[in-house]
Amino acid sequence: MPTEELTEAPNLGALYLKAAGTTPLRRGGRDAELPDTEYVRSGITIDREHLADYNRLCGFGTRDELPITYPHITSFPLAMRLMTDRDFPYPLVGLVHVANRITRYEPMSVTDSMTQRVRLANPRRHPKGRQFDVITETSVDDRLVWSETSTYLRRSASDDSVPRPEGVPEVTAGSPTAVWRLPANLGRRYAAVSGDRNPIHLHPLTAKAFGFPRTIAHGMWSKARCLAAFEGRVPEACTVEVEFAKPVLLPSKVDFTEQPGTEQPGDSDSAKLFALHSASGKPHLKGRLHGLPE
């Protein structure tokens, strides 16, 4: 696998412009191959003010330990670089983030210096098109401390002969643990913190251009907000996986529900299931959190 060392984070503004300009040229089919390049960036440090802004927006408390979702923010420019490179077969605009799985092997501190490695993997068929994964590994002092698999869907002609992947268990709507009111500017505020400036999150007009009646919330904000509701109860070593369903339109009110989950082989702590639903009971996100064996 070719590895390229980057000395600084790629410029996200330039990458979005590149994505907009190359979209008409990318028409990868169901059997398109992914590039095998891996990007590596070392010496990544955390800005305390940026971390504080992220924590406030997502509902985490102020402390030196990084929220489990925070390394996604620092690795996102590397993922964007991969998905805007010349040999990436699909248009970035139109990809759907359908699932995210994070494993934390040990907590990270704001004072840690991180190395992150990002690559593409596991292209596969899906009933609604083609899926692939963005794999991220984060190390501190040569120890793997955090890993992530973000799954994206490139929609194409439906094929009902392809089996659906086994998913996260459902959580029944109707008895929420909490109700959250989400403001209209949430997408713009999270974009400012995360760098994820997909136009569907920024303004009603740009969202409508892509088929949404209003702006929508970022999936990774939704995941982070759910995990903030578990603050103080998240095992140091754990895995949290989510699937994204119907987009969260802004502004809106969403129901957060948590419940005990069925333990699976290898779980060290009782698993928790959680979900976000609309007021009418439509699912936005479903997730599972469990500890790792010692």
Short mmCIF file of C-alpha atoms in Angstrom, two decimals:
data_model
loop_
_atom_site.label_atom_id
_atom_site.label_comp_id
_atom_site.label_asym_id
_atom_site.label_seq_id
_atom_site.Cartn_x
_atom_site.Cartn_y
_atom_site.Cartn_z
CA MET A 1 0.00 0.00 0.00
CA PRO A 2 1.52 3.37 -1.00
CA THR A 3 1.85 5.65 2.02
CA GLU A 4 2.12 9.42 1.78
CA GLU A 5 3.20 11.51 4.76
CA LEU A 6 1.46 14.88 5.14
CA THR A 7 3.07 17.59 7.24
CA GLU A 8 -0.12 19.62 7.66
CA ALA A 9 -3.86 19.15 7.41
CA PRO A 10 -5.21 19.45 3.85
CA ASN A 11 -7.10 22.66 3.10
CA LEU A 12 -10.77 21.70 3.31
CA GLY A 13 -11.98 24.78 1.41
CA ALA A 14 -9.78 23.89 -1.55
CA LEU A 15 -10.91 20.26 -1.41
CA TYR A 16 -14.60 21.22 -1.52
CA LEU A 17 -13.94 23.40 -4.55
CA LYS A 18 -12.09 20.51 -6.18
CA ALA A 19 -14.99 18.16 -5.38
CA ALA A 20 -17.47 20.55 -7.00
CA GLY A 21 -15.36 20.84 -10.13
CA THR A 22 -14.72 17.13 -10.62
CA THR A 23 -18.19 15.78 -9.78
CA PRO A 24 -19.35 15.54 -13.45
CA LEU A 25 -16.22 13.52 -14.31
CA ARG A 26 -16.64 10.75 -11.76
CA ARG A 27 -18.95 7.95 -12.81
CA GLY A 28 -17.58 4.89 -11.04
CA GLY A 29 -19.78 1.85 -11.57
CA ARG A 30 -20.71 -1.02 -9.30
CA ASP A 31 -17.30 -2.65 -9.78
CA ALA A 32 -15.16 0.50 -9.51
CA GLU A 33 -11.90 0.01 -7.63
CA LEU A 34 -10.81 2.19 -4.73
CA PRO A 35 -7.33 3.74 -4.64
CA ASP A 36 -4.99 2.02 -2.19
CA THR A 37 -3.15 5.12 -1.00
CA GLU A 38 -2.83 5.70 2.74
CA TYR A 39 -2.34 9.19 4.13
CA VAL A 40 -0.41 9.65 7.37
CA ARG A 41 -0.08 12.77 9.48
CA SER A 42 2.03 12.90 12.64
CA GLY A 43 2.47 15.45 15.40
CA ILE A 44 -1.23 16.37 15.54
CA THR A 45 -1.89 18.54 18.58
CA ILE A 46 -5.19 19.73 20.02
CA ASP A 47 -6.18 23.36 20.34
CA ARG A 48 -7.87 23.80 23.72
CA GLU A 49 -10.23 26.52 22.50
CA HIS A 50 -11.32 24.40 19.55
CA LEU A 51 -11.91 21.43 21.84
CA ALA A 52 -13.96 23.62 24.18
CA ASP A 53 -16.10 24.84 21.26
CA TYR A 54 -16.66 21.25 20.14
CA ASN A 55 -17.57 20.13 23.65
CA ARG A 56 -20.09 22.94 24.11
CA LEU A 57 -21.78 22.32 20.78
CA CYS A 58 -22.05 18.56 21.28
CA GLY A 59 -23.01 18.62 24.95
CA PHE A 60 -19.80 17.29 26.51
CA GLY A 61 -18.40 18.71 29.73
CA THR A 62 -15.19 20.73 29.83
CA ARG A 63 -12.20 18.53 30.65
CA ASP A 64 -8.80 17.50 29.31
CA GLU A 65 -9.92 14.05 28.11
CA LEU A 66 -10.94 14.00 24.46
CA PRO A 67 -14.52 12.92 23.72
CA ILE A 68 -14.54 9.59 21.93
CA THR A 69 -15.76 11.24 18.71
CA TYR A 70 -13.21 14.09 18.65
CA PRO A 71 -10.43 12.34 16.66
CA HIS A 72 -12.90 12.11 13.76
CA ILE A 73 -12.55 15.89 13.49
CA THR A 74 -8.76 15.83 13.18
CA SER A 75 -8.77 12.99 10.64
CA PHE A 76 -11.59 14.37 8.49
CA PRO A 77 -9.28 16.44 6.20
CA LEU A 78 -7.28 13.30 5.39
CA ALA A 79 -10.46 11.43 4.49
CA MET A 80 -11.55 14.33 2.30
CA ARG A 81 -8.19 14.28 0.55
CA LEU A 82 -8.63 10.60 -0.27
CA MET A 83 -12.16 11.10 -1.61
CA THR A 84 -11.16 14.02 -3.85
CA ASP A 85 -8.00 12.47 -5.30
CA ARG A 86 -7.92 11.91 -9.05
CA ASP A 87 -8.23 8.12 -8.81
CA PHE A 88 -11.22 8.10 -6.43
CA PRO A 89 -14.05 6.77 -8.62
CA TYR A 90 -17.14 8.45 -7.14
CA PRO A 91 -18.32 12.06 -6.86
CA LEU A 92 -18.00 13.27 -3.29
CA VAL A 93 -21.26 15.17 -3.57
CA GLY A 94 -23.99 12.55 -3.31
CA LEU A 95 -22.15 10.05 -1.11
CA VAL A 96 -24.27 9.08 1.90
CA HIS A 97 -22.67 8.50 5.31
CA VAL A 98 -24.67 5.48 6.47
CA ALA A 99 -22.74 4.11 9.45
CA ASN A 100 -19.86 4.84 11.81
CA ARG A 101 -18.00 2.58 14.22
CA ILE A 102 -15.42 3.88 16.70
CA THR A 103 -13.27 1.78 19.03
CA ARG A 104 -11.33 3.50 21.80
CA TYR A 105 -8.61 1.35 23.35
CA GLU A 106 -7.56 3.96 25.90
CA PRO A 107 -8.56 7.56 26.62
CA MET A 108 -6.70 10.44 24.98
CA SER A 109 -5.78 13.77 26.53
CA VAL A 110 -5.70 17.27 25.07
CA THR A 111 -1.93 17.20 25.68
CA ASP A 112 -1.32 14.09 23.54
CA SER A 113 0.45 14.28 20.19
CA MET A 114 -1.34 12.00 17.74
CA THR A 115 -0.47 10.20 14.53
CA GLN A 116 -3.39 9.39 12.23
CA ARG A 117 -3.48 7.02 9.26
CA VAL A 118 -6.44 7.05 6.85
CA ARG A 119 -7.22 4.68 3.97
CA LEU A 120 -10.14 3.34 1.93
CA ALA A 121 -11.19 -0.30 2.15
CA ASN A 122 -13.80 -2.99 1.69
CA PRO A 123 -15.74 -2.00 -1.44
CA ARG A 124 -18.88 -4.09 -1.61
CA ARG A 125 -22.33 -4.32 -3.08
CA HIS A 126 -25.38 -2.96 -1.33
CA PRO A 127 -29.07 -3.31 -2.29
CA LYS A 128 -29.07 0.42 -3.14
CA GLY A 129 -25.66 0.70 -4.78
CA ARG A 130 -22.08 0.39 -3.62
CA GLN A 131 -20.56 0.76 -0.16
CA PHE A 132 -17.02 1.34 1.03
CA ASP A 133 -15.24 2.21 4.28
CA VAL A 134 -12.92 4.99 5.36
CA ILE A 135 -10.58 3.45 7.95
CA THR A 136 -8.76 5.67 10.44
CA GLU A 137 -6.19 4.61 13.03
CA THR A 138 -4.91 6.98 15.70
CA SER A 139 -1.74 6.34 17.67
CA VAL A 140 -0.06 8.04 20.64
CA ASP A 141 3.59 7.14 21.34
CA ASP A 142 3.31 4.29 18.80
CA ARG A 143 0.32 2.76 20.65
CA LEU A 144 -2.92 2.28 18.76
CA VAL A 145 -5.44 4.12 20.94
CA TRP A 146 -8.42 4.74 18.63
CA SER A 147 -9.82 3.42 15.36
CA GLU A 148 -12.81 4.31 13.21
CA THR A 149 -14.72 2.85 10.30
CA SER A 150 -16.98 5.28 8.45
CA THR A 151 -19.19 3.60 5.86
CA TYR A 152 -20.41 5.49 2.80
CA LEU A 153 -22.99 4.54 0.18
CA ARG A 154 -22.81 5.48 -3.49
CA ARG A 155 -26.38 5.15 -4.70
CA SER A 156 -27.12 3.46 -8.01
CA ALA A 157 -29.75 1.11 -9.43
CA SER A 158 -31.39 -1.00 -6.72
CA ASP A 159 -30.59 -4.71 -6.61
CA ASP A 160 -32.82 -6.70 -4.27
CA SER A 161 -30.70 -9.82 -4.78
CA VAL A 162 -27.96 -8.31 -2.59
CA PRO A 163 -28.52 -9.24 1.07
CA ARG A 164 -28.83 -6.38 3.52
CA PRO A 165 -26.08 -6.25 6.14
CA GLU A 166 -27.00 -7.18 9.69
CA GLY A 167 -27.54 -3.93 11.54
CA VAL A 168 -27.62 -2.42 15.01
CA PRO A 169 -30.69 -3.57 16.99
CA GLU A 170 -33.74 -1.35 16.95
CA VAL A 171 -34.83 0.81 19.88
CA THR A 172 -38.56 1.29 20.34
CA ALA A 173 -39.76 4.87 20.06
CA GLY A 174 -42.31 6.45 22.33
CA SER A 175 -40.68 6.60 25.77
CA PRO A 176 -37.72 8.96 25.32
CA THR A 177 -34.99 9.44 27.89
CA ALA A 178 -34.62 13.07 26.78
CA VAL A 179 -36.03 15.47 24.21
CA TRP A 180 -33.68 17.87 22.39
CA ARG A 181 -34.66 20.97 20.44
CA LEU A 182 -32.23 21.58 17.57
CA PRO A 183 -31.85 25.13 16.19
CA ALA A 184 -31.90 26.06 12.53
CA ASN A 185 -28.24 27.12 12.57
CA LEU A 186 -26.92 23.87 14.08
CA GLY A 187 -25.50 22.70 10.74
CA ARG A 188 -23.55 25.92 10.22
CA ARG A 189 -22.26 25.88 13.79
CA TYR A 190 -21.05 22.27 13.54
CA ALA A 191 -19.54 22.97 10.12
CA ALA A 192 -17.49 25.78 11.66
CA VAL A 193 -16.13 23.40 14.32
CA SER A 194 -15.72 20.26 12.20
CA GLY A 195 -14.77 21.67 8.81
CA ASP A 196 -17.51 19.53 7.22
CA ARG A 197 -19.11 22.18 5.00
CA ASN A 198 -21.26 19.96 2.84
CA PRO A 199 -23.89 22.36 1.41
CA ILE A 200 -26.78 20.22 2.68
CA HIS A 201 -25.88 21.40 6.20
CA LEU A 202 -25.37 25.11 5.56
CA HIS A 203 -28.40 26.85 4.06
CA PRO A 204 -31.97 25.94 3.07
CA LEU A 205 -31.36 26.92 -0.55
CA THR A 206 -28.28 24.70 -0.96
CA ALA A 207 -30.03 21.89 0.89
CA LYS A 208 -33.01 22.15 -1.49
CA ALA A 209 -30.63 21.88 -4.44
CA PHE A 210 -29.82 18.38 -3.20
CA GLY A 211 -33.41 17.36 -2.53
CA PHE A 212 -33.87 18.30 1.14
CA PRO A 213 -36.67 20.65 2.22
CA ARG A 214 -34.40 22.26 4.84
CA THR A 215 -30.85 22.00 6.09
CA ILE A 216 -29.99 18.76 7.89
CA ALA A 217 -27.86 18.03 10.93
CA HIS A 218 -24.50 16.29 10.55
CA GLY A 219 -24.61 12.60 11.39
CA MET A 220 -21.43 12.87 13.45
CA TRP A 221 -22.94 15.67 15.51
CA SER A 222 -25.89 13.37 16.23
CA LYS A 223 -23.55 10.58 17.30
CA ALA A 224 -21.51 12.91 19.49
CA ARG A 225 -24.63 14.37 21.12
CA CYS A 226 -25.89 10.88 21.95
CA LEU A 227 -22.56 9.93 23.52
CA ALA A 228 -22.54 13.13 25.54
CA ALA A 229 -25.72 11.83 27.16
CA PHE A 230 -23.64 8.87 28.45
CA GLU A 231 -20.86 11.07 29.84
CA GLY A 232 -19.38 9.50 32.96
CA ARG A 233 -20.75 6.09 31.95
CA VAL A 234 -18.63 5.36 28.86
CA PRO A 235 -16.02 2.63 29.50
CA GLU A 236 -12.42 3.70 28.94
CA ALA A 237 -12.01 0.89 26.37
CA CYS A 238 -15.16 0.56 24.29
CA THR A 239 -16.79 0.42 20.90
CA VAL A 240 -19.70 2.57 19.79
CA GLU A 241 -21.39 1.90 16.48
CA VAL A 242 -24.23 3.80 14.87
CA GLU A 243 -26.33 3.64 11.74
CA PHE A 244 -27.79 6.78 10.24
CA ALA A 245 -31.35 6.55 8.93
CA LYS A 246 -33.62 9.48 8.04
CA PRO A 247 -31.89 12.89 8.07
CA VAL A 248 -32.58 15.26 10.95
CA LEU A 249 -34.16 18.37 9.42
CA LEU A 250 -33.38 21.71 11.07
CA PRO A 251 -34.91 23.16 13.10
CA SER A 252 -36.57 20.21 14.78
CA LYS A 253 -37.22 18.34 18.00
CA VAL A 254 -35.76 14.85 18.46
CA ASP A 255 -36.28 12.13 21.05
CA PHE A 256 -33.22 10.43 22.55
CA THR A 257 -33.81 6.97 24.02
CA GLU A 258 -31.39 4.63 25.76
CA GLN A 259 -32.01 1.11 26.98
CA PRO A 260 -29.99 -1.95 28.05
CA GLY A 261 -28.63 -3.99 25.19
CA THR A 262 -28.02 -7.69 24.79
CA GLU A 263 -24.41 -8.51 25.56
CA GLN A 264 -22.41 -10.09 22.74
CA PRO A 265 -19.39 -12.41 23.02
CA GLY A 266 -16.37 -10.33 24.01
CA ASP A 267 -18.30 -7.53 25.73
CA SER A 268 -16.78 -6.63 29.10
CA ASP A 269 -19.53 -4.28 30.25
CA SER A 270 -23.26 -4.29 29.87
CA ALA A 271 -24.10 -2.97 26.44
CA LYS A 272 -26.33 0.02 25.89
CA LEU A 273 -28.61 0.63 22.93
CA PHE A 274 -29.64 4.15 22.00
CA ALA A 275 -31.53 5.95 19.27
CA LEU A 276 -32.76 9.27 17.97
CA HIS A 277 -36.33 9.46 16.68
CA SER A 278 -38.48 12.24 15.33
CA ALA A 279 -41.51 13.34 17.34
CA SER A 280 -43.59 11.08 15.06
CA GLY A 281 -41.37 8.07 15.81
CA LYS A 282 -39.32 7.95 12.59
CA PRO A 283 -35.76 6.72 13.24
CA HIS A 284 -32.85 9.11 12.65
CA LEU A 285 -30.05 7.10 14.30
CA LYS A 286 -29.65 3.85 16.15
CA GLY A 287 -26.55 2.84 18.08
CA ARG A 288 -24.86 0.41 20.42
CA LEU A 289 -22.19 1.07 23.05
CA HIS A 290 -20.24 -1.68 24.81
CA GLY A 291 -17.00 -2.14 26.70
CA LEU A 292 -14.01 -4.12 25.44
CA PRO A 293 -12.60 -7.14 27.27
CA GLU A 294 -9.58 -6.43 29.47
#
